[in-house]
Coordinates of C-alpha atoms and ligand atoms in Angstrom, one line a residue:
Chain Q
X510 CA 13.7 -34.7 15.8
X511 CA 11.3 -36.8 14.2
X512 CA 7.6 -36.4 15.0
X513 CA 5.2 -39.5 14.2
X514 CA 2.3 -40.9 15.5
X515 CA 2.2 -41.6 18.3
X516 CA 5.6 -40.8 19.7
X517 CA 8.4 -38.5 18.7
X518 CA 11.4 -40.6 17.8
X519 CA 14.8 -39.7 16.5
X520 CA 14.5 -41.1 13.2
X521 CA 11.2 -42.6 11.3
X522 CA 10.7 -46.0 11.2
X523 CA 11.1 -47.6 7.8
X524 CA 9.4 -47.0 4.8
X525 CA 7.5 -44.1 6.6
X526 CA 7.5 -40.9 4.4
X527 CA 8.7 -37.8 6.3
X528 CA 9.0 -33.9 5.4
X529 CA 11.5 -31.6 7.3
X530 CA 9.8 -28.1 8.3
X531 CA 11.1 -25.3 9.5
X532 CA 8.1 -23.1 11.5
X533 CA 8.6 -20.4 13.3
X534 CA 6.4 -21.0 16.5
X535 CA 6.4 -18.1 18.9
X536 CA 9.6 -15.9 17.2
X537 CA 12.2 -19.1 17.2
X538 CA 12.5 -20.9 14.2
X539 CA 11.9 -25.3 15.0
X540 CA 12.9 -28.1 12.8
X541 CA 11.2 -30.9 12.7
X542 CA 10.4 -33.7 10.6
X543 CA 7.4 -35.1 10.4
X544 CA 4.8 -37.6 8.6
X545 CA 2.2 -35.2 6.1
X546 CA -0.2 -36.5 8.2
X547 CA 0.8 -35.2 11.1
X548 CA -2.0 -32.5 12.3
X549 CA -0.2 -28.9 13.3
X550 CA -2.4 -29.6 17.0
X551 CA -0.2 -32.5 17.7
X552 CA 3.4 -30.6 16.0
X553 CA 2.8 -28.2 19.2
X554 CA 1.7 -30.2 21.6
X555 CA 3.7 -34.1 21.2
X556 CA 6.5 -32.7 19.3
X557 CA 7.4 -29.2 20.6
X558 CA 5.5 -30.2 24.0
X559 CA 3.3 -26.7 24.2
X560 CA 0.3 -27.9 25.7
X561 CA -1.1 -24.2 26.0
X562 CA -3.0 -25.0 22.9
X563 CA -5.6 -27.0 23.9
X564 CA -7.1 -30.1 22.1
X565 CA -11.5 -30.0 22.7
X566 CA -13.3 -31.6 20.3
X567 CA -10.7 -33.2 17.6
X568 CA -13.5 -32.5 15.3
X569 CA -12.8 -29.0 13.9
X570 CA -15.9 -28.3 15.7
X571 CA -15.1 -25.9 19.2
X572 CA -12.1 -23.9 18.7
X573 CA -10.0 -24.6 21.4
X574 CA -7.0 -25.6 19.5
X575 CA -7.0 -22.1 17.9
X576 CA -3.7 -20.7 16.8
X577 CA -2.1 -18.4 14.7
X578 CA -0.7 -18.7 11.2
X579 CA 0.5 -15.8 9.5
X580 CA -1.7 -13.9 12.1
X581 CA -5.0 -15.5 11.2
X582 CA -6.5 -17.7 13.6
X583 CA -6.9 -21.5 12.3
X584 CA -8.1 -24.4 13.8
X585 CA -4.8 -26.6 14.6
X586 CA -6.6 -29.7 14.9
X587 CA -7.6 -28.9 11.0
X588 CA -4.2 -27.9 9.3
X589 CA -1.7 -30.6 9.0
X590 CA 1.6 -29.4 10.1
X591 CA 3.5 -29.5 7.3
X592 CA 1.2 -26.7 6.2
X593 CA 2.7 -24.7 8.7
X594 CA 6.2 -24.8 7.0
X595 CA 7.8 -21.7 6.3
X596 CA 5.4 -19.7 8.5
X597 CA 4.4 -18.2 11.9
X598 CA 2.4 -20.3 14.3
X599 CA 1.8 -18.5 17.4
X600 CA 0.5 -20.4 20.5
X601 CA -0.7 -18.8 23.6
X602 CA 2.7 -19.4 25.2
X603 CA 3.7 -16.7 23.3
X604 CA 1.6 -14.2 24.9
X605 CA 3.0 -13.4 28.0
X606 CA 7.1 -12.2 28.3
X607 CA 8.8 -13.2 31.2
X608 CA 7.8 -10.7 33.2
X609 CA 4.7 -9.4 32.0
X610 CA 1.3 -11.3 31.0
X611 CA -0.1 -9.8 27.5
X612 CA -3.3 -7.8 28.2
X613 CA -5.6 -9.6 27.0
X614 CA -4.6 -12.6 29.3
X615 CA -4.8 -9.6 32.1
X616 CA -8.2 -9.2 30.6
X617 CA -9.3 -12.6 31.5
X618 CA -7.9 -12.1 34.9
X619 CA -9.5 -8.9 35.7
X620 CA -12.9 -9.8 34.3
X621 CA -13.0 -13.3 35.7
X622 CA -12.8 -14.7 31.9
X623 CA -12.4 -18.1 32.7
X624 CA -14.0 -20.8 35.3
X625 CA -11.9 -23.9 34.1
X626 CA -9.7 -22.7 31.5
X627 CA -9.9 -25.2 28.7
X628 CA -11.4 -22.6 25.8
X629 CA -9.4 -20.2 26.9
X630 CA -6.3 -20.0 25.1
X631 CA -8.3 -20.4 21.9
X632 CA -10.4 -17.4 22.6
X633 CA -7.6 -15.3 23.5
X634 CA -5.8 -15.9 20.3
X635 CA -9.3 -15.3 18.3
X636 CA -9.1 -12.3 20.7
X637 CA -6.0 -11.0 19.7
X638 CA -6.5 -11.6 15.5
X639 CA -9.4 -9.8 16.2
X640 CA -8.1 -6.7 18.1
X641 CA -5.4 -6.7 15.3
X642 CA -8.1 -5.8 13.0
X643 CA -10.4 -3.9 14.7
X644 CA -8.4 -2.1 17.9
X645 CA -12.3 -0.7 19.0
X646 CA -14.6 -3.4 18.8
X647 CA -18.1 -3.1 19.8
X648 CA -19.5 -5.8 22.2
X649 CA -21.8 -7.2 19.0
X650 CA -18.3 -7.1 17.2
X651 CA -16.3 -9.0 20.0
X652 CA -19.0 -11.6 19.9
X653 CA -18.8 -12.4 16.5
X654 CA -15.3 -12.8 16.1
X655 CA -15.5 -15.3 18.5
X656 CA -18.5 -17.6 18.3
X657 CA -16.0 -19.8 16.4
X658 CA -14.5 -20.5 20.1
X659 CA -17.3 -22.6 22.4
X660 CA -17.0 -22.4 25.8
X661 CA -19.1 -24.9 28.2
X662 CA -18.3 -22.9 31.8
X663 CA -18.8 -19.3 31.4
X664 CA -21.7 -18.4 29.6
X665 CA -19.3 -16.0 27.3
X666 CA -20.4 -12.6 29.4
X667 CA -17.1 -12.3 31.2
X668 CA -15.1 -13.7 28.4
X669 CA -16.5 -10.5 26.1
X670 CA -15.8 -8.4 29.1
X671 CA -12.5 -9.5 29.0
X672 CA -12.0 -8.6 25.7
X673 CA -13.2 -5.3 25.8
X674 CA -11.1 -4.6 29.0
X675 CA -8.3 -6.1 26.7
X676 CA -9.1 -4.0 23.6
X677 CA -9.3 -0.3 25.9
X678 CA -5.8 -1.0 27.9
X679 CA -3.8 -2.2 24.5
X680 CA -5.3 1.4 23.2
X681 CA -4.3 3.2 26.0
X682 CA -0.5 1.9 25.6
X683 CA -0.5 2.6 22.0
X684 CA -1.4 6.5 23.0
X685 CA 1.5 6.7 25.3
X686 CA 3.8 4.6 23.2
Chain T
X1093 CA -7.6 -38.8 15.6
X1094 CA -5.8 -38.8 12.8
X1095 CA -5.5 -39.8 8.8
X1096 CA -4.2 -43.0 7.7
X1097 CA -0.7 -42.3 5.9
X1098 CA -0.4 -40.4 2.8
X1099 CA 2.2 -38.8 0.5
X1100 CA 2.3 -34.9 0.2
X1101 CA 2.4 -32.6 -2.5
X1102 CA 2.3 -28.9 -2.4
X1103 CA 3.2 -28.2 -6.3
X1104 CA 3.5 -24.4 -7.3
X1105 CA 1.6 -24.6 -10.3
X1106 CA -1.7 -25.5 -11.8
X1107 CA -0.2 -27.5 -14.4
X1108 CA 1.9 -29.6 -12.3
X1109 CA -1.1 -30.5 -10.0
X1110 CA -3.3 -31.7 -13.0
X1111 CA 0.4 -33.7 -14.0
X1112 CA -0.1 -35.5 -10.0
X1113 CA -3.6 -35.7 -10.4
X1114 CA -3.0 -37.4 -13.7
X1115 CA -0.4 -39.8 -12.9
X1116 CA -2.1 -41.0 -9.4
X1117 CA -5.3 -42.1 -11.3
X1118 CA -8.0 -41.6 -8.9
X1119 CA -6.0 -42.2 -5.8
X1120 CA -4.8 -38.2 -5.4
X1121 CA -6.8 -35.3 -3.6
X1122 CA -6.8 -31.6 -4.0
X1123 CA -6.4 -29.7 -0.6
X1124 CA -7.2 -26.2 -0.8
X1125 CA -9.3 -25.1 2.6
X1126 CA -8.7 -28.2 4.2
X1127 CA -12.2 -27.6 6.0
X1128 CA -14.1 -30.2 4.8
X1129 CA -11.3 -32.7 3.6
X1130 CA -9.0 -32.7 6.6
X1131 CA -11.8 -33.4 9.0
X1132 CA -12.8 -36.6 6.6
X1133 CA -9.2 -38.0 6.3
X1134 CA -9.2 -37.9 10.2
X1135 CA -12.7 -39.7 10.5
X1136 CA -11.4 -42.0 7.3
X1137 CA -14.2 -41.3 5.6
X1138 CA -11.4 -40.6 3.1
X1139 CA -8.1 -42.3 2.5
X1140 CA -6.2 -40.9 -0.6
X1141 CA -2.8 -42.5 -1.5
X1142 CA -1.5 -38.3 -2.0
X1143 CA -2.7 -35.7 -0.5
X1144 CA -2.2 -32.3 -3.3
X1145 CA -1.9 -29.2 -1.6
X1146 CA -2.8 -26.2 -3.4
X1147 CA -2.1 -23.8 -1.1
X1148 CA 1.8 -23.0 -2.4
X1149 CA 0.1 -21.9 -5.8
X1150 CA 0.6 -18.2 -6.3
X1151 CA -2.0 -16.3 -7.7
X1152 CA -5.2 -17.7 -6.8
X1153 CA -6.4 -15.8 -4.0
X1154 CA -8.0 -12.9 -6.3
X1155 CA -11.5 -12.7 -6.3
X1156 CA -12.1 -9.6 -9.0
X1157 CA -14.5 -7.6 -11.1
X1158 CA -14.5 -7.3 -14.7
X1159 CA -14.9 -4.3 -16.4
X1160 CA -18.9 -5.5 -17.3
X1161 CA -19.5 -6.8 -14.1
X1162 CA -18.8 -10.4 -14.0
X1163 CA -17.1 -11.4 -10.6
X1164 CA -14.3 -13.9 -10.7
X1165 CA -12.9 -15.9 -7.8
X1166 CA -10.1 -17.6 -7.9
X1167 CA -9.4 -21.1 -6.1
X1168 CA -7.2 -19.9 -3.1
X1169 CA -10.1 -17.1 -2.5
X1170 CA -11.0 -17.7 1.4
X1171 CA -14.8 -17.4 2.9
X1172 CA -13.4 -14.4 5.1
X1173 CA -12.1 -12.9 1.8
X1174 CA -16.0 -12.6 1.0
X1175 CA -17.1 -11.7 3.9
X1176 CA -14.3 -8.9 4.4
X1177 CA -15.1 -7.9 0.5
X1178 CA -16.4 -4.7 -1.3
X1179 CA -16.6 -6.0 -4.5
X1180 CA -20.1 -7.3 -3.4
X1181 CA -22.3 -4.4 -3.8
X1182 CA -24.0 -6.1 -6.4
X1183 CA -24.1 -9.7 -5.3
X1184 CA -26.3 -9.5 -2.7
X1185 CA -26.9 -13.0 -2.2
X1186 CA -23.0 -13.6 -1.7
X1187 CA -23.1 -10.5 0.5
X1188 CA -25.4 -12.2 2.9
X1189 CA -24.5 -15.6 2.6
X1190 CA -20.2 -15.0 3.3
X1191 CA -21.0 -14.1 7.1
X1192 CA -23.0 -17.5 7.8
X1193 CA -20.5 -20.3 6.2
X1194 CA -19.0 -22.1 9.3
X1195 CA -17.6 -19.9 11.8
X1196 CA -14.6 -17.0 11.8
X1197 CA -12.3 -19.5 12.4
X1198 CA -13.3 -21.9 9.7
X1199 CA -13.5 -19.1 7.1
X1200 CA -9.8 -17.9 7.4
X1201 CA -9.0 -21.0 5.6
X1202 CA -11.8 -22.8 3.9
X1203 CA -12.6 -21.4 0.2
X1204 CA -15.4 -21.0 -1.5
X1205 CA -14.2 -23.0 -4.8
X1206 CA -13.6 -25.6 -2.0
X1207 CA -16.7 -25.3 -0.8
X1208 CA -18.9 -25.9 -4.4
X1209 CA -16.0 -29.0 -4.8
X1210 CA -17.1 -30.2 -1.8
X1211 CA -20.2 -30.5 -2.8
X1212 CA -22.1 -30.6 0.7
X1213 CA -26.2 -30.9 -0.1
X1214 CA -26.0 -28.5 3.0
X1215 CA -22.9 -26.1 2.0
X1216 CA -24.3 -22.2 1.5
X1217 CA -22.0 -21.4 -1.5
X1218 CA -23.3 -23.8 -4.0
X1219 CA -26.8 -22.9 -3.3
X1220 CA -26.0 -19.3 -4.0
X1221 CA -24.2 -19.8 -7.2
X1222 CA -27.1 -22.0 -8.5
X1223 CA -29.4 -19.0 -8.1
X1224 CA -27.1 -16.5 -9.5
X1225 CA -26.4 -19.0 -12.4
X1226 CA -22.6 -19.3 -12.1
X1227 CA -19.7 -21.1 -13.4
X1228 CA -16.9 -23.1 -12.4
X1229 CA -13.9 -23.1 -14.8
X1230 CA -12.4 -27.0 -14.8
X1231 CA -8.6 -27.0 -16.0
X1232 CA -7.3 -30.8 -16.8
X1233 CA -5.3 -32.2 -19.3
X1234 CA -6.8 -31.2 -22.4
X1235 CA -7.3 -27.1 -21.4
X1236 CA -10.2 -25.4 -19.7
X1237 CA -13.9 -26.2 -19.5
X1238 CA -16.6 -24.3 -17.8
X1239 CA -19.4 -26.1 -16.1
X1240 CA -22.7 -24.2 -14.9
X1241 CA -22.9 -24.4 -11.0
X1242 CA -26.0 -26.4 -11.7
X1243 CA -24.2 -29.1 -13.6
X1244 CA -21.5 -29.3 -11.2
X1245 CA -23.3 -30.9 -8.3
X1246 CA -24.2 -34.2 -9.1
X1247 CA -25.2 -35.6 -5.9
X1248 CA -24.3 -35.4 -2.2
X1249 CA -20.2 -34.6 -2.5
X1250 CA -20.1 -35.6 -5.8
X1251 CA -19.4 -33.0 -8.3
X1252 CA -18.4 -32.9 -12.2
X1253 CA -14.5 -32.7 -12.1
X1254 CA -12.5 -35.6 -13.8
X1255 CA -10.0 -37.2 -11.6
X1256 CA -7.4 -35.3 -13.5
X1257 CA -9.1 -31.7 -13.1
X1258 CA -9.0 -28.8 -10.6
X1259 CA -11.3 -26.2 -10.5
X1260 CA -9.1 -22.9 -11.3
X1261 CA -12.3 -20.3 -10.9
X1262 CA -15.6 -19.4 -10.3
X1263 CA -17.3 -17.2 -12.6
X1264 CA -20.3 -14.9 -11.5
X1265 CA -22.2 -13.2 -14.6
X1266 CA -23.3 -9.7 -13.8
X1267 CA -27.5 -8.9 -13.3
X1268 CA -28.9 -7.5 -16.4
X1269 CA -30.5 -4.4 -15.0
X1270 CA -30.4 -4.0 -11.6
X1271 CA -29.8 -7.0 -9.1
X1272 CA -31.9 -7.7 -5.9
X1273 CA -31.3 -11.0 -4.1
X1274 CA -30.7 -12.5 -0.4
X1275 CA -29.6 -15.2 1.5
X1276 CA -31.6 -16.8 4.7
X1277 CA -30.3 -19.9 6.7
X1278 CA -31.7 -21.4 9.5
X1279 CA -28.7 -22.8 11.7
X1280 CA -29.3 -24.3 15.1
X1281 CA -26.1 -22.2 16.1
X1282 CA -23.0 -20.4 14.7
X1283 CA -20.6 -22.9 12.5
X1284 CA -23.3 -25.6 11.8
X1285 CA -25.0 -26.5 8.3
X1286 CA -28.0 -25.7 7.3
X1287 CA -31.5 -27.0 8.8
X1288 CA -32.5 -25.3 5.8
X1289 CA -31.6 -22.2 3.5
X1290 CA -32.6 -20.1 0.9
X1291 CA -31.0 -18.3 -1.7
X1292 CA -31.9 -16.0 -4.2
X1293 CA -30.9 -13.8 -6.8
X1294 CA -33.0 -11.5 -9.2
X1295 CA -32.0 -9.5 -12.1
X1296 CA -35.0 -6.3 -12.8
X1297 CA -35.4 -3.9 -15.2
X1298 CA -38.0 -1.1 -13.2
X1299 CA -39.9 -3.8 -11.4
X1300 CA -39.8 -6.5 -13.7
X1301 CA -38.4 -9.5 -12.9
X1302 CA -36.2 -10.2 -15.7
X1303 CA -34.7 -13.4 -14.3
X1304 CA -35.3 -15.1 -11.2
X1305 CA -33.1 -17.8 -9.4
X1306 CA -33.3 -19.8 -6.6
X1307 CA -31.6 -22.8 -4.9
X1308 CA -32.0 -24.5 -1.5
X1309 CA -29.4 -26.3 1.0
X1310 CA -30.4 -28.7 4.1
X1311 CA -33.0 -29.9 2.3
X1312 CA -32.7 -32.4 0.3
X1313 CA -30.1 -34.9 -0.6
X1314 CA -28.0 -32.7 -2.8
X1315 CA -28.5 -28.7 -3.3
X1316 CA -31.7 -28.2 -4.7
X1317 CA -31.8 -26.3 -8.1
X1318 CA -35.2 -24.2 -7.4
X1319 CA -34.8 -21.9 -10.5
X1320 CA -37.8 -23.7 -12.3
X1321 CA -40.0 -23.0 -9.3
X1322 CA -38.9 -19.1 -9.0
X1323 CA -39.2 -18.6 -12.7
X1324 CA -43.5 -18.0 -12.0
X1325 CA -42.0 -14.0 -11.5
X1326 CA -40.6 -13.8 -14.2
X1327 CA -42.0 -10.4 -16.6
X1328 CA -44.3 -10.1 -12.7
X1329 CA -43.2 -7.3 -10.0
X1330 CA -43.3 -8.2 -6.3
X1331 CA -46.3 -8.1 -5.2
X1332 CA -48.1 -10.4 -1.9
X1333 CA -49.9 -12.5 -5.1
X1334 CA -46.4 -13.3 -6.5
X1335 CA -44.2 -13.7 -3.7
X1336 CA -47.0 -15.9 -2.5
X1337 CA -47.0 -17.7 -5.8
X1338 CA -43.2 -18.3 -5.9
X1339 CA -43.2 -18.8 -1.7
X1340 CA -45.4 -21.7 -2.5
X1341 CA -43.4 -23.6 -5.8
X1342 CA -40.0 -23.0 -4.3
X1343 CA -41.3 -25.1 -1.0
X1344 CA -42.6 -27.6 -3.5
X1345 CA -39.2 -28.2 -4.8
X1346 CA -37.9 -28.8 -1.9
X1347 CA -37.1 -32.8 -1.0
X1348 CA -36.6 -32.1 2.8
X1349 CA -36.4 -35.2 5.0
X1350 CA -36.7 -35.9 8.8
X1351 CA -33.6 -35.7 11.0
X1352 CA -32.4 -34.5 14.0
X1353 CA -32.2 -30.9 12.4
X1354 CA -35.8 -30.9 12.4
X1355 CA -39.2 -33.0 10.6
X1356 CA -39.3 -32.5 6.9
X1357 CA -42.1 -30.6 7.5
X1358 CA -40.7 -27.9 9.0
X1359 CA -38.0 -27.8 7.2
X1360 CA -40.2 -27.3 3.8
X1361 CA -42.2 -24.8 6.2
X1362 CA -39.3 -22.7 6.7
X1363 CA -38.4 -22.4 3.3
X1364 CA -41.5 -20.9 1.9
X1365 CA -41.0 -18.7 5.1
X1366 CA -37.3 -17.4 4.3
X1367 CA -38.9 -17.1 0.4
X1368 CA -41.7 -15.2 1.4
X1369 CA -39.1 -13.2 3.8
X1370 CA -36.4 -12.7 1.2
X1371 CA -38.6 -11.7 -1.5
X1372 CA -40.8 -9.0 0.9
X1373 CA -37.6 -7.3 2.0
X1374 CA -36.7 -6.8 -1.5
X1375 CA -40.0 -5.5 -2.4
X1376 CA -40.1 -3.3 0.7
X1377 CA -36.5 -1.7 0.3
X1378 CA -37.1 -1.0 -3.6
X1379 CA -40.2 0.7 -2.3
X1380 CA -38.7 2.6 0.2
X1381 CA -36.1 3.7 -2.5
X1382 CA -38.7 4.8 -5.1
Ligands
LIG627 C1 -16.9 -26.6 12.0 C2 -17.2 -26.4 10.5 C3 -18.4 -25.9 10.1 C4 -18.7 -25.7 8.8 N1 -19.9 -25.1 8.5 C5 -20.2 -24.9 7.2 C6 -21.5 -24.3 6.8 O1 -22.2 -23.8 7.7 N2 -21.7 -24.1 5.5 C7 -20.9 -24.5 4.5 O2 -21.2 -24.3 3.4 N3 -19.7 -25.2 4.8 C8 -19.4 -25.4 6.2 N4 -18.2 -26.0 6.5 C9 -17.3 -26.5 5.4 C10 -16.4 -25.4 4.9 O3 -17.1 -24.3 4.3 C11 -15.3 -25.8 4.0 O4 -14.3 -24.8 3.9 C12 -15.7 -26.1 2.6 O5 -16.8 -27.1 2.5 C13 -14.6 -26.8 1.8 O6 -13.7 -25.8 1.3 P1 -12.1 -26.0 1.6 O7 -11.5 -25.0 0.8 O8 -11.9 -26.1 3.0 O9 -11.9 -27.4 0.8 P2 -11.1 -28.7 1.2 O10 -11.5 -29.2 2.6 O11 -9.7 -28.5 1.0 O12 -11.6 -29.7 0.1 C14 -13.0 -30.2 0.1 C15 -13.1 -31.1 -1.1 O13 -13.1 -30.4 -2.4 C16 -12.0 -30.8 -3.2 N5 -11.4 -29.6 -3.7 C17 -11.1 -28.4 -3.0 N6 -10.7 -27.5 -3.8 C18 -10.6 -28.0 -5.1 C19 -10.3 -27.5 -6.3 N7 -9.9 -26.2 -6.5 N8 -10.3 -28.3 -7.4 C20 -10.8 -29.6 -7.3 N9 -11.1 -30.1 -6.1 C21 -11.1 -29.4 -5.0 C22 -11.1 -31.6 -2.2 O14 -10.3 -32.5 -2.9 C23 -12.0 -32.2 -1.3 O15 -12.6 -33.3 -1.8 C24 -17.8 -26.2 7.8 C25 -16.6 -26.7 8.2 C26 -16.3 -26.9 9.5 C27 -15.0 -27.5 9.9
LIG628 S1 -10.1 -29.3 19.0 FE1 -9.8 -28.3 17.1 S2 -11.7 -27.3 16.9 FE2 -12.1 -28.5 18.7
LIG629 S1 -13.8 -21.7 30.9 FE1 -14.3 -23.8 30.9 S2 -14.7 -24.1 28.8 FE2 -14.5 -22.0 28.9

C-alpha cells in the first residue's frame, strides 16, 4: 500500500519519492509506503483508516491527535510518519479488547468524561502515559499532564474525575493481579 | 495541511549529517523536535529540498554534569528530560523554566538545543541560557566551535550556524559560589509563548552578587540580552534599593511592542514586575535560610 496525499494508491505516481515503514500500530506490525511528508495523523487515519485519533486543530496546537510512540504521548498532526518507523504507535483503538473497554475509557463513562467526544481519545492516551508514570496522581497532578489536551465541551472537571476514577480501579487490579 | 514534497534523511551520525548539510547548500534542514519546524513546513513558511532527521543519532540524548559543575546537554535532550531532571539543583533558572515550554505533549519531543536553533524572540530556553551565560557547541566541516548563547541569536529565528553546521551541545558553566536565579513567564494559557518573561541567573559569594544575568523573551523582536541592565548588583546584596535599581534597568532594556498579547506598556510593566518578584524571592529564601 502506498499512502500519498491525498489518496492511498497502490503504487506512487512518478517521480514521487517514497519510504517503506514498518510501525507497529496497536501490537500488529503495518507496512506501508509513504511520501516523507506524509504526517503520522494522516498514516492512521487515510492509510490504516483509524479514525479514533482525532484531527482538531492541524496546528499542533489542541491535542486531540494525541498518540503514542514508544509510550510517550506526541502530537500526530506534528511527527511525520516515517518518524514512526520501527516503533510503537498506539491509537485509542487499542484500548479496549474485544470484550472489555480499558479503564480509563470506563472512567470516562462512569464520570460522564465526555459531552461530544472529539478531545477525548487524546486525553485518554495523555491519561494513560500519565498513569504509567505516576499510578497515584493527585488531582493538581492529573491536570497538568493534561493541559496539553483542550477540550471546548466539558469544562475538564469530569474529565479529571475520570482519570482519577481510572487511576484507583487500574490500582485496584494490579493488587489482586 | 501539509508540507510541500521533500527528500528524507535520518543519517546515524553527526558526521554524515554535516556531509548532507554540506552537499545540499542551503536547501537542507535539521529535524530534531520537530516542534517548531514541522508546524512551519505544514504552513509553508518553510520549504526545504531535504528534510535531515536527527532523531536516528545515538547518543545525544544525555544531558550530564561534569565533575566541576558544568551541565552539558546534548542535541536529542527533550524539554521533558528537564523537566523530569535532578541534575538541576543548581540551575535554578532551568529548573523553573523546563515546566513552562509548550505543553506535556510538546515537550516529549521538542529539545531544548532545538529550541535555541529555533531561535523564537519568544522561546524560554534561549532567554535562560543568555542569563546563565551558556554555550552552544557548532560541529561543521572544519571541527567544533563554541558560540556564547548571546551570539547565537541574531535576530527573530535566525541564529549563528553555517548552512553546513549542527549544533552537537549546549554547555552550562557552573555559578562561582553559590547560584540563586528564577524563571517567571506570563502566558495567557498552558502551551502558548510568552506575553513576556524573565529570566535570571546569579552567581554569590555570602550576599554578594558576584555575577548577575538576565534575558527577556515576548518582548522584543529577538530575545533580549538584559545582562548589561542586571549588572547594577553586581559587588551589591539584595536589598529593596537594588532590586528596585535593577527592576527598573532590566524594564528599560526591554523593546516590547503592542500586539494582541497585550500594549507594550504592559508588557515592559510586567517585566520590572517578574524582576522585582524573582529577585525578592531570592532575597527572602536566602534569608529564611541564614
Ligand atoms: C503548541 C506549541 C507550543 C509551544 N510553546 C512554546 C513555548 O511556550 N516556549 C518555547 O520556547 N517554545 C514553544 N514551542 C516550541 C517548542 O519548544 C519547540 O520544541 C522548539 O522551539 C524547537 O525545538 P525542536 O527540537 O522541536 O526543533 P525543530 O522543530 O526540529 O527545529 C527547529 C529549528 O531549529 C533547527 N534545528 C533544530 N535542532 C538543530 C540542531 N541540533 N542543529 C542545527 N539546527 C537545528 C531546525 O532546522 C529548525 O530550523 C511550542 C511549540 C508548539 C507546537
Ligand atoms: S490536531 Fe494535532 S494538536 Fe490539534
Ligand atoms: S468533549 Fe467535546 S471537546 Fe471535549
Amino acid at each position: 500500500m502506498t499512502s500519498l496525499y491525498d489518496e492511498v494508491q497502490a503504487a506512487p505516481a512518478a517521480g514521487v519519492e517514497v519510504r517503506r515503514i514498518t510501525v507497529n500500530v496497536n501490537g500488529t506490525d503495518r507496512t506501508v509506503d509513504v511520501e516523507p511528508r506524509l504526517l503520522l495523523a494522516h498514516l492512521l487515519r487515510q492509510a490504516l483508516q483509524l479514525t479514533g485519533t482525532h484531527s482538531g486543530c492541524d496546528t499542533s496546537g489542541c491535542g486531540a491527535c494525541t498518540v503514542l510512540m514508544d509510550g510517550r504521548p506526541v502530537k500526530s498532526c506534528t511527527v511525520l510518519a516515517v518518524q514512526a518507523n520501527g516503533r510503537e504507535v498506539e491509537t485509542v483503538e487499542g484500548l479496549a479488547t474485544a470484550s472489555e473497554l480499558h479503564p480509563i475509557q470506563e472512567g470516562f463513562k462512569e464520570e460522564h468524561g465526555l459531552q461530544c467526544g472529539f478531545c477525548t481519545p487524546g486525553m485518554m492516551l495523555s491519561a494513560k502515559a500519565l498513569l504509567e508514570r505516576n499510578p497515584d496522581p493527585t488531582e493538581d497532578e492529573v491536570r497538568w499532564a493534561l493541559s496539553g489536551n483542550l477540550c471546548r465541551c466539558t469544562g475538564y472537571q469530569n474529565i479529571v474525575k475520570s482519570v482519577l476514577w481510572a487511576a484507583k480501579k487500574m490500582r485496584e487490579q494490579n493488587q489482586e493481579a | 495541511m501539509y508540507p510541500s514534497r521533500f527528500s528524507y534523511d535520518a543519517p546515524t551520525s553527526v558526521e554524515e549529517v554535516i556531509a548532507i548539510l554540506d552537499q545540499n547548500g542551503g536547501e537542507a534542514k535539521v529535524l530534531a523536535g520537530g516542534q517548531s519546524l514541522i508546524p512551519m513546513l505544514k504552513l509553508r513558511f518553510a520549504s526545504p529540498a531535504r528534510v535531515v532527521d536527527i532523531n536516528g543519532i545515538p547518543g545525544l540524548e544525555y544531558h550530564r554534569l561534569d565533575p566541576d559543575g558544568t551541565l552539558r546537554i546534548g542535541a536529542l535532550c527533550r524539554h521533558e528530560d528537564l523537566e523530569f531532571s535532578k541534575l538541576l539543583g543548581n540551575f535554578p533558572t532551568l529548573a523553573q523554566a523546563s515546566s513552562l515550554v509548550a505543553d506535556p505533549i510538546v515537550r516529549t519531543r521538542g529539545t531544548f538545543v532545538g529550541s535555541l536553533c529555533h531561535a523564537d524572540p519568544q522561546g524560554d530556553w534561549s532567554a535562560t541560557m543568555i542569563a546563565l551565560g551558556g554555550k552552544i557547541i557548532a560541529q561543521g566541516p572544519n571541527g567544533r566551535r563554541e558560540i556564547e548563547a548571546r551570539d547565537f541569536v541574531l535576530g527573530p529565528f535566525v541564529n549563528a550556524l553555517a548552512f553546513n553546521e549542527v549544533a552537537v551541545e549546549a554547555i552550562v558553566p557552573p555559578a562561582k559560589g553559590k547560584a540563586l536565579g528564577g524563571y517567571l513567564k506570563l502566558e495567557r494559557r498552558v502551551g502558548d509563548f510568552a506575553t513576556a518573561s524573565v529570566a535570571i541567573a546569579l552567581d554569590v559569594d555570602g550576599d554578594i552578587v558576584t555575577r548577575a544575568g538576565c534575558a527577556l523573551a515576548g518582548v522584543g523582536g529577538r530575545t533580549i540580552d538584559a545582562n548589561d541592565a542586571i549588572s547594577v548588583l553586581v559587588g551589591k546584596s539584595l536589598t529593596a534599593e537594588s532590586i528596585k535599581e535593577a527592576a527598573e534597568a532590566v524594564a528599560a532594556a526591554a523593546e516590547p511592542r503592542t500586539d494582541h498579547r497585550g500594549s507594550g506598556s504592559y508588557k515592559r510593566h510586567i517585566v520590572e514586575t517578574f524582576v522585582t518578584r524573582i529577585l525578592s524571592n531570592i532575597a527572602n529564601s536566602e534569608q529564611k535560610a541564614a
